[in-house]
Amino acid sequence: MSQSRWSIGKHHYEPEWFKANRQLQYTIPRELQCWILDSGSLTERLKNAAQGQLQVRVIDMCHERPMWSERQALNIPDQQVALVRHVLLSGCGQPWVFARTVIPLASLGRSLKHLKRLGNRPLGAVLFSDKSLFRSELEVTACSSRANFFNKINVCSQNFSETEAIWGRRSLFKLKGQPLLVSEFFLPDIYGAMP
């Protein structure tokens, strides 16, 4: 993965995701490896790094058609919409992580309807406290800051450059057997945070 590749379609500059494996880890910047490859709760690690000063801000939450790769991961039909939640996680007043959660409507209609009412509470706290949690292997990407969903956060990070790659990870989670997809993108200000 020496250069980022894109799937062009309805969602321009959609990132291409790769299984997180030993070979791939050598392409991830050293400062980010411990963040990206950790399979535990990112929320807890961010809280620790921020010495308890972690802020969660919902940028938006709406029904929309997921990206092609998200539909594939969630095994949902092309025309189906899902609940998509974008949040910004900031530590010590700096934007560290942009997160995108995609929840199929079928999951919301069953045992996950409480996720519609999270507000500014971190999703990770809910996920990792549930005994029924299943998490797939991590996938990793280095995507362009020109990706459509990054338009939502350009104004949030003063160190956000259009030319640099933004590293991210994602996992398919299942709670009570119902799937949701969580993607987390590490913003430039996280480089100064110790995990």
mmCIF file of C-alpha atoms in Angstrom:
data_model
loop_
_atom_site.group_PDB
_atom_site.id
_atom_site.type_symbol
_atom_site.label_atom_id
_atom_site.label_comp_id
_atom_site.label_asym_id
_atom_site.label_seq_id
_atom_site.Cartn_x
_atom_site.Cartn_y
_atom_site.Cartn_z
ATOM 1 C CA MET A 1 0.000 0.000 0.000
ATOM 2 C CA SER A 2 2.649 2.482 -1.027
ATOM 3 C CA GLN A 3 0.086 4.810 -2.543
ATOM 4 C CA SER A 4 -3.553 5.297 -1.694
ATOM 5 C CA ARG A 5 -6.047 3.875 -4.160
ATOM 6 C CA TRP A 6 -9.633 4.911 -4.540
ATOM 7 C CA SER A 7 -12.897 3.339 -5.572
ATOM 8 C CA ILE A 8 -14.624 6.003 -7.638
ATOM 9 C CA GLY A 9 -18.396 5.904 -7.734
ATOM 10 C CA LYS A 10 -21.220 7.729 -6.029
ATOM 11 C CA HIS A 11 -18.856 8.400 -3.138
ATOM 12 C CA HIS A 12 -15.795 9.970 -4.760
ATOM 13 C CA TYR A 13 -12.459 9.254 -3.143
ATOM 14 C CA GLU A 14 -13.821 6.348 -1.154
ATOM 15 C CA PRO A 15 -10.925 4.767 0.725
ATOM 16 C CA GLU A 16 -9.757 1.277 -0.090
ATOM 17 C CA TRP A 17 -9.450 -0.888 3.001
ATOM 18 C CA PHE A 18 -6.810 -3.560 3.699
ATOM 19 C CA LYS A 19 -6.651 -6.260 6.372
ATOM 20 C CA ALA A 20 -4.299 -5.173 9.143
ATOM 21 C CA ASN A 21 -1.459 -7.677 8.899
ATOM 22 C CA ARG A 22 2.229 -7.809 9.734
ATOM 23 C CA GLN A 23 3.284 -6.709 6.227
ATOM 24 C CA LEU A 24 0.931 -3.722 6.238
ATOM 25 C CA GLN A 25 2.080 -2.482 9.636
ATOM 26 C CA TYR A 26 5.409 -1.392 8.133
ATOM 27 C CA THR A 27 3.652 1.175 5.942
ATOM 28 C CA ILE A 28 1.828 2.790 8.891
ATOM 29 C CA PRO A 29 3.706 5.735 10.427
ATOM 30 C CA ARG A 30 5.479 4.568 13.587
ATOM 31 C CA GLU A 31 3.693 7.187 15.725
ATOM 32 C CA LEU A 32 0.309 5.792 14.677
ATOM 33 C CA GLN A 33 0.948 2.050 14.807
ATOM 34 C CA CYS A 34 0.021 1.703 18.480
ATOM 35 C CA TRP A 35 -3.244 3.604 17.882
ATOM 36 C CA ILE A 36 -4.265 1.897 14.659
ATOM 37 C CA LEU A 37 -3.336 -1.702 15.428
ATOM 38 C CA ASP A 38 -4.697 -1.866 18.986
ATOM 39 C CA SER A 39 -7.831 -4.005 19.195
ATOM 40 C CA GLY A 40 -9.067 -2.579 22.494
ATOM 41 C CA SER A 41 -11.346 0.376 23.121
ATOM 42 C CA LEU A 42 -10.042 3.472 21.355
ATOM 43 C CA THR A 43 -12.280 5.587 23.590
ATOM 44 C CA GLU A 44 -10.482 4.348 26.713
ATOM 45 C CA ARG A 45 -7.037 4.904 25.196
ATOM 46 C CA LEU A 46 -7.987 8.423 24.134
ATOM 47 C CA LYS A 47 -9.358 9.189 27.613
ATOM 48 C CA ASN A 48 -6.087 8.043 29.149
ATOM 49 C CA ALA A 49 -3.996 10.070 26.701
ATOM 50 C CA ALA A 50 -6.176 13.131 27.373
ATOM 51 C CA GLN A 51 -5.944 12.586 31.141
ATOM 52 C CA GLY A 52 -9.721 12.379 31.316
ATOM 53 C CA GLN A 53 -10.251 15.460 29.118
ATOM 54 C CA LEU A 54 -11.839 13.686 26.134
ATOM 55 C CA GLN A 55 -14.669 15.519 24.373
ATOM 56 C CA VAL A 56 -17.106 13.874 21.972
ATOM 57 C CA ARG A 57 -18.944 16.146 19.552
ATOM 58 C CA VAL A 58 -21.576 14.821 17.185
ATOM 59 C CA ILE A 59 -21.059 16.518 13.829
ATOM 60 C CA ASP A 60 -24.143 14.968 12.302
ATOM 61 C CA MET A 61 -26.358 11.916 12.398
ATOM 62 C CA CYS A 62 -28.680 11.142 9.515
ATOM 63 C CA HIS A 63 -30.052 8.464 7.234
ATOM 64 C CA GLU A 64 -27.970 8.117 4.083
ATOM 65 C CA ARG A 65 -26.775 5.556 1.597
ATOM 66 C CA PRO A 66 -23.531 4.018 2.869
ATOM 67 C CA MET A 67 -20.426 3.912 0.703
ATOM 68 C CA TRP A 68 -19.930 0.898 -1.543
ATOM 69 C CA SER A 69 -17.330 -0.742 0.721
ATOM 70 C CA GLU A 70 -19.569 -0.165 3.750
ATOM 71 C CA ARG A 71 -22.514 -1.830 2.032
ATOM 72 C CA GLN A 72 -20.268 -4.782 1.194
ATOM 73 C CA ALA A 73 -18.965 -5.076 4.772
ATOM 74 C CA LEU A 74 -22.481 -4.874 6.221
ATOM 75 C CA ASN A 75 -23.996 -7.069 3.496
ATOM 76 C CA ILE A 76 -26.825 -4.626 2.774
ATOM 77 C CA PRO A 77 -28.486 -3.907 -0.606
ATOM 78 C CA ASP A 78 -27.162 -1.084 -2.795
ATOM 79 C CA GLN A 79 -30.200 1.170 -2.436
ATOM 80 C CA GLN A 80 -30.699 0.721 1.298
ATOM 81 C CA VAL A 81 -30.024 3.646 3.611
ATOM 82 C CA ALA A 82 -28.538 3.355 7.092
ATOM 83 C CA LEU A 83 -28.086 5.581 10.106
ATOM 84 C CA VAL A 84 -24.704 7.301 9.737
ATOM 85 C CA ARG A 85 -23.174 9.140 12.700
ATOM 86 C CA HIS A 86 -20.104 11.365 12.423
ATOM 87 C CA VAL A 87 -18.307 12.434 15.592
ATOM 88 C CA LEU A 88 -15.146 14.287 16.454
ATOM 89 C CA LEU A 89 -13.134 13.067 19.445
ATOM 90 C CA SER A 90 -10.900 15.760 20.902
ATOM 91 C CA GLY A 91 -8.311 15.477 23.632
ATOM 92 C CA CYS A 92 -6.840 18.426 25.504
ATOM 93 C CA GLY A 93 -8.745 20.756 23.160
ATOM 94 C CA GLN A 94 -7.221 19.230 19.997
ATOM 95 C CA PRO A 95 -9.181 17.214 17.383
ATOM 96 C CA TRP A 96 -7.688 13.712 17.459
ATOM 97 C CA VAL A 97 -10.105 11.301 15.787
ATOM 98 C CA PHE A 98 -12.942 11.573 13.291
ATOM 99 C CA ALA A 99 -15.294 8.585 13.581
ATOM 100 C CA ARG A 100 -17.969 7.370 11.188
ATOM 101 C CA THR A 101 -20.477 4.764 12.350
ATOM 102 C CA VAL A 102 -22.875 3.044 9.949
ATOM 103 C CA ILE A 103 -25.818 1.180 11.483
ATOM 104 C CA PRO A 104 -28.216 -0.699 9.174
ATOM 105 C CA LEU A 105 -31.867 0.181 9.746
ATOM 106 C CA ALA A 106 -32.597 -3.504 10.403
ATOM 107 C CA SER A 107 -30.181 -3.384 13.362
ATOM 108 C CA LEU A 108 -31.849 -0.252 14.735
ATOM 109 C CA GLY A 109 -35.283 -1.814 14.521
ATOM 110 C CA ARG A 110 -34.189 -4.641 16.758
ATOM 111 C CA SER A 111 -31.922 -4.601 19.774
ATOM 112 C CA LEU A 112 -29.759 -1.562 18.910
ATOM 113 C CA LYS A 113 -32.387 1.189 18.828
ATOM 114 C CA HIS A 114 -30.795 2.747 21.939
ATOM 115 C CA LEU A 115 -27.820 3.748 19.751
ATOM 116 C CA LYS A 116 -30.006 6.431 18.128
ATOM 117 C CA ARG A 117 -29.990 8.275 21.458
ATOM 118 C CA LEU A 118 -26.262 8.321 22.256
ATOM 119 C CA GLY A 119 -25.950 12.078 21.940
ATOM 120 C CA ASN A 120 -22.405 13.141 22.869
ATOM 121 C CA ARG A 121 -21.656 9.894 24.690
ATOM 122 C CA PRO A 122 -18.884 7.824 23.074
ATOM 123 C CA LEU A 123 -20.038 4.740 21.194
ATOM 124 C CA GLY A 124 -16.985 2.815 22.423
ATOM 125 C CA ALA A 125 -18.240 2.931 26.005
ATOM 126 C CA VAL A 126 -21.452 1.194 24.902
ATOM 127 C CA LEU A 127 -19.740 -1.328 22.634
ATOM 128 C CA PHE A 128 -17.068 -2.539 25.013
ATOM 129 C CA SER A 129 -19.423 -2.809 27.992
ATOM 130 C CA ASP A 130 -21.700 -5.262 26.140
ATOM 131 C CA LYS A 131 -20.898 -8.924 26.809
ATOM 132 C CA SER A 132 -22.344 -9.971 23.433
ATOM 133 C CA LEU A 133 -19.749 -7.888 21.533
ATOM 134 C CA PHE A 134 -18.103 -9.463 18.490
ATOM 135 C CA ARG A 135 -15.432 -7.555 16.572
ATOM 136 C CA SER A 136 -14.043 -8.470 13.172
ATOM 137 C CA GLU A 137 -10.416 -8.113 12.168
ATOM 138 C CA LEU A 138 -9.183 -4.555 11.831
ATOM 139 C CA GLU A 139 -8.926 -3.047 8.367
ATOM 140 C CA VAL A 140 -6.630 -0.115 7.621
ATOM 141 C CA THR A 141 -6.576 2.682 5.062
ATOM 142 C CA ALA A 142 -4.569 5.753 4.174
ATOM 143 C CA CYS A 143 -7.033 8.001 2.406
ATOM 144 C CA SER A 144 -7.107 11.419 0.875
ATOM 145 C CA SER A 145 -8.346 14.302 2.964
ATOM 146 C CA ARG A 146 -10.437 15.087 -0.142
ATOM 147 C CA ALA A 147 -12.775 12.191 0.667
ATOM 148 C CA ASN A 148 -16.371 13.421 0.815
ATOM 149 C CA PHE A 149 -16.883 12.775 4.502
ATOM 150 C CA PHE A 150 -13.807 14.791 5.487
ATOM 151 C CA ASN A 151 -15.582 17.964 4.331
ATOM 152 C CA LYS A 152 -17.392 17.736 7.657
ATOM 153 C CA ILE A 153 -14.211 18.204 9.658
ATOM 154 C CA ASN A 154 -11.950 20.469 7.594
ATOM 155 C CA VAL A 155 -12.820 23.420 9.792
ATOM 156 C CA CYS A 156 -12.199 21.437 12.985
ATOM 157 C CA SER A 157 -8.468 20.862 12.653
ATOM 158 C CA GLN A 158 -6.094 23.702 11.927
ATOM 159 C CA ASN A 159 -3.375 21.170 11.042
ATOM 160 C CA PHE A 160 -5.540 19.486 8.399
ATOM 161 C CA SER A 161 -3.780 19.579 5.024
ATOM 162 C CA GLU A 162 -5.462 18.651 1.748
ATOM 163 C CA THR A 163 -2.311 16.944 0.535
ATOM 164 C CA GLU A 164 -1.539 14.577 3.401
ATOM 165 C CA ALA A 165 -2.964 11.107 3.813
ATOM 166 C CA ILE A 166 -5.251 10.459 6.741
ATOM 167 C CA TRP A 167 -4.784 7.036 8.297
ATOM 168 C CA GLY A 168 -7.808 5.131 9.498
ATOM 169 C CA ARG A 169 -9.043 1.815 10.733
ATOM 170 C CA ARG A 170 -12.408 0.121 10.775
ATOM 171 C CA SER A 171 -14.118 -2.912 12.237
ATOM 172 C CA LEU A 172 -17.419 -4.636 11.844
ATOM 173 C CA PHE A 173 -19.000 -5.042 15.271
ATOM 174 C CA LYS A 174 -21.953 -7.187 16.249
ATOM 175 C CA LEU A 175 -24.005 -6.460 19.340
ATOM 176 C CA LYS A 176 -26.657 -9.014 20.184
ATOM 177 C CA GLY A 177 -26.018 -10.420 16.700
ATOM 178 C CA GLN A 178 -26.776 -7.098 14.949
ATOM 179 C CA PRO A 179 -24.039 -5.518 12.770
ATOM 180 C CA LEU A 180 -22.643 -1.990 12.736
ATOM 181 C CA LEU A 181 -19.498 -0.642 11.101
ATOM 182 C CA VAL A 182 -17.157 1.774 12.877
ATOM 183 C CA SER A 183 -14.415 3.681 11.017
ATOM 184 C CA GLU A 184 -11.929 5.842 12.914
ATOM 185 C CA PHE A 185 -9.600 8.328 11.221
ATOM 186 C CA PHE A 186 -6.562 9.707 13.033
ATOM 187 C CA LEU A 187 -6.149 13.452 12.552
ATOM 188 C CA PRO A 188 -2.759 15.217 12.519
ATOM 189 C CA ASP A 189 -3.080 16.538 16.082
ATOM 190 C CA ILE A 190 -2.999 12.992 17.478
ATOM 191 C CA TYR A 191 0.687 12.745 16.612
ATOM 192 C CA GLY A 192 1.427 14.802 19.721
ATOM 193 C CA ALA A 193 -0.587 12.543 22.027
ATOM 194 C CA MET A 194 1.037 9.671 23.850
ATOM 195 C CA PRO A 195 -1.049 6.469 23.928
#
